Coordinates of C-alpha atoms in Angstrom, one line a residue:
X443 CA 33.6 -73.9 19.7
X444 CA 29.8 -74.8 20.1
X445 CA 29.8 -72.3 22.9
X446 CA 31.1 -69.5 20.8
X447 CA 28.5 -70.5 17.6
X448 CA 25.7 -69.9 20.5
X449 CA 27.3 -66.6 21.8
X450 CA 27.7 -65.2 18.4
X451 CA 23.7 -66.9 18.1
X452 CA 22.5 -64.9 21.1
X453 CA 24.4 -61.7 20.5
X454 CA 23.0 -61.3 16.6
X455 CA 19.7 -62.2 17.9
X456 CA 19.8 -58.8 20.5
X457 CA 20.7 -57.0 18.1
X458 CA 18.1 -57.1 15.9
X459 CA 15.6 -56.7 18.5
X460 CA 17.4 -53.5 19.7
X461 CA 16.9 -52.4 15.9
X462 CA 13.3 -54.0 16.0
X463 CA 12.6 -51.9 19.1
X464 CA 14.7 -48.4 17.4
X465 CA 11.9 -49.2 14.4
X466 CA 8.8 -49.5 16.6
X467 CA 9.6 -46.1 18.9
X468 CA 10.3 -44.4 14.9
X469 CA 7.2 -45.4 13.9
X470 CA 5.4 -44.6 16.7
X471 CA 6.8 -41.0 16.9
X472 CA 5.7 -40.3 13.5
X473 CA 2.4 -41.3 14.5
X474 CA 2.0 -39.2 17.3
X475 CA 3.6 -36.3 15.5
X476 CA 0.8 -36.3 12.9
X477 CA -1.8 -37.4 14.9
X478 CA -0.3 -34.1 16.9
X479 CA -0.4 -31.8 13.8
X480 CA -4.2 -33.2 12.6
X481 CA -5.0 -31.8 16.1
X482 CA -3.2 -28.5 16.2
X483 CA -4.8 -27.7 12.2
X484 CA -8.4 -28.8 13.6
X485 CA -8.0 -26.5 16.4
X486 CA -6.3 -23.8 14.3
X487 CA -9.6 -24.1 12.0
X488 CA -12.1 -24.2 14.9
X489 CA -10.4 -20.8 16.0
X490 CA -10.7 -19.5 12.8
X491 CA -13.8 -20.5 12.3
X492 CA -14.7 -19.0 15.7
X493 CA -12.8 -15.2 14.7
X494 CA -14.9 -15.2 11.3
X495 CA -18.3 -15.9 13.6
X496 CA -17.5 -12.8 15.9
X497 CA -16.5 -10.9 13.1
X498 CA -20.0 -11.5 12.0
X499 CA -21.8 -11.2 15.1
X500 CA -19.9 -7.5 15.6
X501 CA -20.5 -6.4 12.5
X502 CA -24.5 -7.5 12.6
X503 CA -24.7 -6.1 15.9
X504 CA -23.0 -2.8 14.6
X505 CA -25.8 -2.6 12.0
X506 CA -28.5 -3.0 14.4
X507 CA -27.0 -0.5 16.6
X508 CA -26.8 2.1 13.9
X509 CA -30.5 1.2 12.4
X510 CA -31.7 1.1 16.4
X511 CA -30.0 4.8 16.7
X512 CA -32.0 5.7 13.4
X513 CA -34.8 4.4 14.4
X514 CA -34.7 6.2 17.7
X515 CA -34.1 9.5 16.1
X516 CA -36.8 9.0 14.1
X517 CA -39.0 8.4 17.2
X518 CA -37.6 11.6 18.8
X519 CA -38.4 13.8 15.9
X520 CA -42.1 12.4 15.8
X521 CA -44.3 16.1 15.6
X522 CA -46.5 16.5 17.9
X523 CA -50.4 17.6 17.9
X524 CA -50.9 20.1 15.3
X525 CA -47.2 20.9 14.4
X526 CA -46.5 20.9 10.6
X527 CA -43.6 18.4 8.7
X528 CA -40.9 19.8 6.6
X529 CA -43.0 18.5 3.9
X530 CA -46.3 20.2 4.8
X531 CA -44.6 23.6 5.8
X532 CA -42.9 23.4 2.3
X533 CA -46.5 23.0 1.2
X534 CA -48.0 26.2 3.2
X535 CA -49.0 29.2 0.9
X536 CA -46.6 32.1 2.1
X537 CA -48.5 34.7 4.5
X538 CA -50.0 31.6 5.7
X539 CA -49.6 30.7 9.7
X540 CA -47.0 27.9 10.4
X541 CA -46.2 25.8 13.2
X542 CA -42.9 23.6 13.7
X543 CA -40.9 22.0 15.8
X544 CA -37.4 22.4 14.8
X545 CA -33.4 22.3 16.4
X546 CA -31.5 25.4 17.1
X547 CA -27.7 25.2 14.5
X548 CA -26.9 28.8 14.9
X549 CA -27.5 32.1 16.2
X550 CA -27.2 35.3 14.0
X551 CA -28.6 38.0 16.5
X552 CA -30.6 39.8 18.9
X553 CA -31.9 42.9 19.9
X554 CA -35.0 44.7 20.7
X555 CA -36.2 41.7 21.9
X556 CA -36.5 39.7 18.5
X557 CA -33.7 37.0 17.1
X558 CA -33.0 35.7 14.2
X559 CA -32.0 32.3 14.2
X560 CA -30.5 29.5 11.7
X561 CA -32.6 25.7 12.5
X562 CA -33.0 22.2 11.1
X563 CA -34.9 19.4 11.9
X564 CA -34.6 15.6 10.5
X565 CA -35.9 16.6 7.1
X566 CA -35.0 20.2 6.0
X567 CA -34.3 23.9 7.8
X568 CA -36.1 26.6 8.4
X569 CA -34.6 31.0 8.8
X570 CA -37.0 32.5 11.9
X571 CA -36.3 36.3 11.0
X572 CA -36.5 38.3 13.9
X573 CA -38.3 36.2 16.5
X574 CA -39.6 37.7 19.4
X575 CA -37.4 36.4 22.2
X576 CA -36.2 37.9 25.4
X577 CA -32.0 38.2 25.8
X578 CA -32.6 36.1 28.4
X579 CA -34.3 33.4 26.4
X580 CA -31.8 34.3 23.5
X581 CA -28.9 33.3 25.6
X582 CA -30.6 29.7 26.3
X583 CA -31.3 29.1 22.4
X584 CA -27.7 26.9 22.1
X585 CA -26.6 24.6 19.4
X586 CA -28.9 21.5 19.1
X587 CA -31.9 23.1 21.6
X588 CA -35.3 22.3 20.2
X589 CA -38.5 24.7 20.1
X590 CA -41.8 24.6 18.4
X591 CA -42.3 27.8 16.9
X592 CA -45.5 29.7 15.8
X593 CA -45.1 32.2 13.1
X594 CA -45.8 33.5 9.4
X595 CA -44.3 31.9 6.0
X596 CA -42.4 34.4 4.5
X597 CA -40.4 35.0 1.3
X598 CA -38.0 38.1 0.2
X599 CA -35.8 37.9 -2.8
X600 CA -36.1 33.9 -2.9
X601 CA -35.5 33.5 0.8
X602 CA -38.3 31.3 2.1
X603 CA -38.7 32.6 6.6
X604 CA -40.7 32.5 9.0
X605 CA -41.3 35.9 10.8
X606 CA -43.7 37.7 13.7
X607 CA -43.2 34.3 15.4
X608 CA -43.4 33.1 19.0
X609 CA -41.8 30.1 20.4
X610 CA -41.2 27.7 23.8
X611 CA -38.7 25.3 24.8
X612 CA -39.4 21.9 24.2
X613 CA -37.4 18.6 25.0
X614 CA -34.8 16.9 23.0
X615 CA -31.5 17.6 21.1
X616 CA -29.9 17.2 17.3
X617 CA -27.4 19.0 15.4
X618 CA -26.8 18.7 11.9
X619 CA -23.9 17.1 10.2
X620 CA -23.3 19.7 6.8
X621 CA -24.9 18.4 4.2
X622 CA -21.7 18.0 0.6
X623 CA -24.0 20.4 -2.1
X624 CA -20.8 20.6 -4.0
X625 CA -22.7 18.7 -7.1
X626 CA -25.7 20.3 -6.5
X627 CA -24.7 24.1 -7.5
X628 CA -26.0 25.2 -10.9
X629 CA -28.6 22.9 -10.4
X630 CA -32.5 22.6 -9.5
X631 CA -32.0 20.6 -6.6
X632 CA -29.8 22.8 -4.7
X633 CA -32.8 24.7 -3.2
X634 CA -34.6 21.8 -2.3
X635 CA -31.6 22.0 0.5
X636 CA -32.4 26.1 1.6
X637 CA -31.2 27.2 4.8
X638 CA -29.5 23.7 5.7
X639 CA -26.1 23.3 7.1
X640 CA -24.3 22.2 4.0
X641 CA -20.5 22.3 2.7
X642 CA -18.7 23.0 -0.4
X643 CA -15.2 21.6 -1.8
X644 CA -12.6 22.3 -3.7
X645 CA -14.1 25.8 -5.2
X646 CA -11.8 28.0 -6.3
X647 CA -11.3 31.5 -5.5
X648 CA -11.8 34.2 -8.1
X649 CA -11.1 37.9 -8.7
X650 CA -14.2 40.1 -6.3
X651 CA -12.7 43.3 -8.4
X652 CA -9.9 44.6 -8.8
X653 CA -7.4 42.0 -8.5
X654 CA -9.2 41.2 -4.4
X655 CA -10.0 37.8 -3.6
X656 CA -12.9 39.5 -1.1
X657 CA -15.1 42.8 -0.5
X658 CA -16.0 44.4 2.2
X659 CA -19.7 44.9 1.4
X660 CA -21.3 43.4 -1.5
X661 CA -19.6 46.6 -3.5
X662 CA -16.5 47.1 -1.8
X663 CA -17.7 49.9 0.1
X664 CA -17.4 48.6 3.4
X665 CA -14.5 48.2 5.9
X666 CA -13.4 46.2 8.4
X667 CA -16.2 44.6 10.6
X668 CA -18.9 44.6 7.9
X669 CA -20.2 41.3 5.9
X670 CA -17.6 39.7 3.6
X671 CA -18.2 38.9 0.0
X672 CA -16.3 36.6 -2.2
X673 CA -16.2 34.9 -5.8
X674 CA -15.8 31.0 -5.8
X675 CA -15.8 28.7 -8.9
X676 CA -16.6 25.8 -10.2
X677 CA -16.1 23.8 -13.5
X678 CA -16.7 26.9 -14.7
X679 CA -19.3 28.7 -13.0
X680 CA -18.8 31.6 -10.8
X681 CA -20.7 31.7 -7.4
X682 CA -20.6 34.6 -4.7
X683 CA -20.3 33.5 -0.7
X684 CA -20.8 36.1 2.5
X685 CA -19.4 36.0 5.2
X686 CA -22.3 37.6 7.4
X687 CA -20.9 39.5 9.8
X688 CA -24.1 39.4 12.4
X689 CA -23.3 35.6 12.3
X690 CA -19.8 35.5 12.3
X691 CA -18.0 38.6 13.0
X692 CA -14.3 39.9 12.6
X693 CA -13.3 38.1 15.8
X694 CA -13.7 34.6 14.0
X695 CA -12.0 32.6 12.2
X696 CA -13.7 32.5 9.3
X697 CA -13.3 36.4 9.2
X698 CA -9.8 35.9 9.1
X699 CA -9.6 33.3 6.9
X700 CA -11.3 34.5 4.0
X701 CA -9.4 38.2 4.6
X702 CA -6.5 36.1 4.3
X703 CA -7.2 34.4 1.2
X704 CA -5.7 34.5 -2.6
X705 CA -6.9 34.5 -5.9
X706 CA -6.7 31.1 -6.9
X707 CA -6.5 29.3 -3.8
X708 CA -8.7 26.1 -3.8
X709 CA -11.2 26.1 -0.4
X710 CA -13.3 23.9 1.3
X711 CA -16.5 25.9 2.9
X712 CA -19.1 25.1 6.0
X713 CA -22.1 27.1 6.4
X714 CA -26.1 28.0 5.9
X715 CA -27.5 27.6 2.2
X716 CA -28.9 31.4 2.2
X717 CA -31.2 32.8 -0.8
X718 CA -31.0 35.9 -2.1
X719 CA -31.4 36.6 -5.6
X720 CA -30.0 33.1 -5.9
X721 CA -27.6 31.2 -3.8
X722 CA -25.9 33.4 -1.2
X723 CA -24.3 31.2 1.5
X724 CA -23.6 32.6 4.8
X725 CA -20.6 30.6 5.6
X726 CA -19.3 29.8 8.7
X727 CA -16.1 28.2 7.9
X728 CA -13.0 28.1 5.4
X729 CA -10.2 25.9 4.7
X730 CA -7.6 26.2 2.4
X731 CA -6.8 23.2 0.8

């Protein structure tokens, strides 16, 4: 009997330390699950942390980049001895001699040896009517070629040129990004921006005469090949646009576009910020909206 009493003794005994030991390996689990998770969210963090930094450091180094790139464009537009700024050529009596450095954007034409050409430099554009250039020169005078140019201020019907000019090939290349003048029409300011490469949006096209959303010929006397004129709006003010046909003839696609255009239809233009009599814009591009 006493040997049973001790049996049942011993076998109570192991089983509470089997629980005791089922407790302690619970506990200890828990433990090193959430000693676990601590780890995994201070790691998450320190990653996070780490993302946010490079996010920074990317977008810092972006900036310098783009202020660097400034900078350096700057330092490449630097005149040299005895060539005028935008601002003092703007400041130059007309009939006065003028001397620039400036950035070839387009080419309207050549012959007899002169051309007459569309430019911009960092700070403002300049028309060099009838330039005396050889066709061999003239076919080197690309988009974004730079020359310093020697020649006379001129001015007809509000176009501000320079003509009887000269020039030589210099180092260095920039082309213009057009310049949104949208805002600008009707206003002083707009001139401030002659000759530029600029763009206009959402203008709407009104009647040229007779029911036509363009003439051929400023009077409709023209035909097919000659200079384009059409009637734009905006909030209520009527504008007239060419499409010179020197610059861009009836091969392009700007030819076709605005001989293909409506009454009504609501544009988005490219081009030159001519003068004549006002603003006249030789545009070089049309999209219908």
């Amino acid at each position: 009997m006493m040997k049973k009493f001790v049996a049942m003794l011993l076998a109570l005994s192991m089983v509470f330390a089997l629980a005791g030991c089922g407790s302690s390996s619970d506990s200890g689990s828990s433990s090193d699950g959430a000693a676990s998770s601590s780890a995994a969210d201070a790691s998450a963090a320190e990653e996070s942390e780490a993302d946010a930094q490079a996010e920074s450091d990317a977008g810092s180094e972006s900036q310098t980049e783009a202020e660097s790139s400034a900078s350096e464009a700057a330092a490449e537009d630097t005149k040299s001895e005895g060539v005028m700024t935008y601002d003092e050529y703007i400041a130059a009596d007309v009939d006065t001699e003028v001397v620039i450095e400036t950035y070839v954007q387009a080419k309207q034409s050549w012959w007899d040896d002169q051309a007459t050409v569309y430019t911009q430099d960092y700070d403002g554009a300049y028309f060099l009517y009838n330039m005396t250039c050889s066709e061999e020169d003239y076919e080197k005078l690309t988009v974004g070629t730079k020359i310093k140019v020697t020649g006379y201020k001129s001015e007809w019907s509000g176009e501000v040129e320079i003509i009887d000019a000269t020039f030589e090939f210099e180092e260095g290349s920039y082309i213009a990004e057009p310049l949104d003048v949208t805002d600008l029409l009707g206003t002083d300011e707009l001139i401030d921006h002659q000759n530029e490469y600029v763009s206009f949006t959402g203008m709407t096209v009104e009647d040229s005469g007779d029911g036509a959303a363009f003439l051929y010929s400023w009077d409709g006397s023209g035909s097919d090949g000659d200079d384009l004129y059409f009637n734009v709006s905006l909030n209520g003010e009527t504008y007239t646009f060419t499409v010179e046909s020197y610059l861009c003839d009836n091969t392009t696609d700007v030819y076709a576009a605005v001989t293909n255009l409506q009454v009504g239809d609501v544009i988005d233009m490219e081009g030159f910020l001519y003068w004549y009599e006002g603003v006249n814009p030789h545009i070089t591009s049309v999209t219908v909206q």
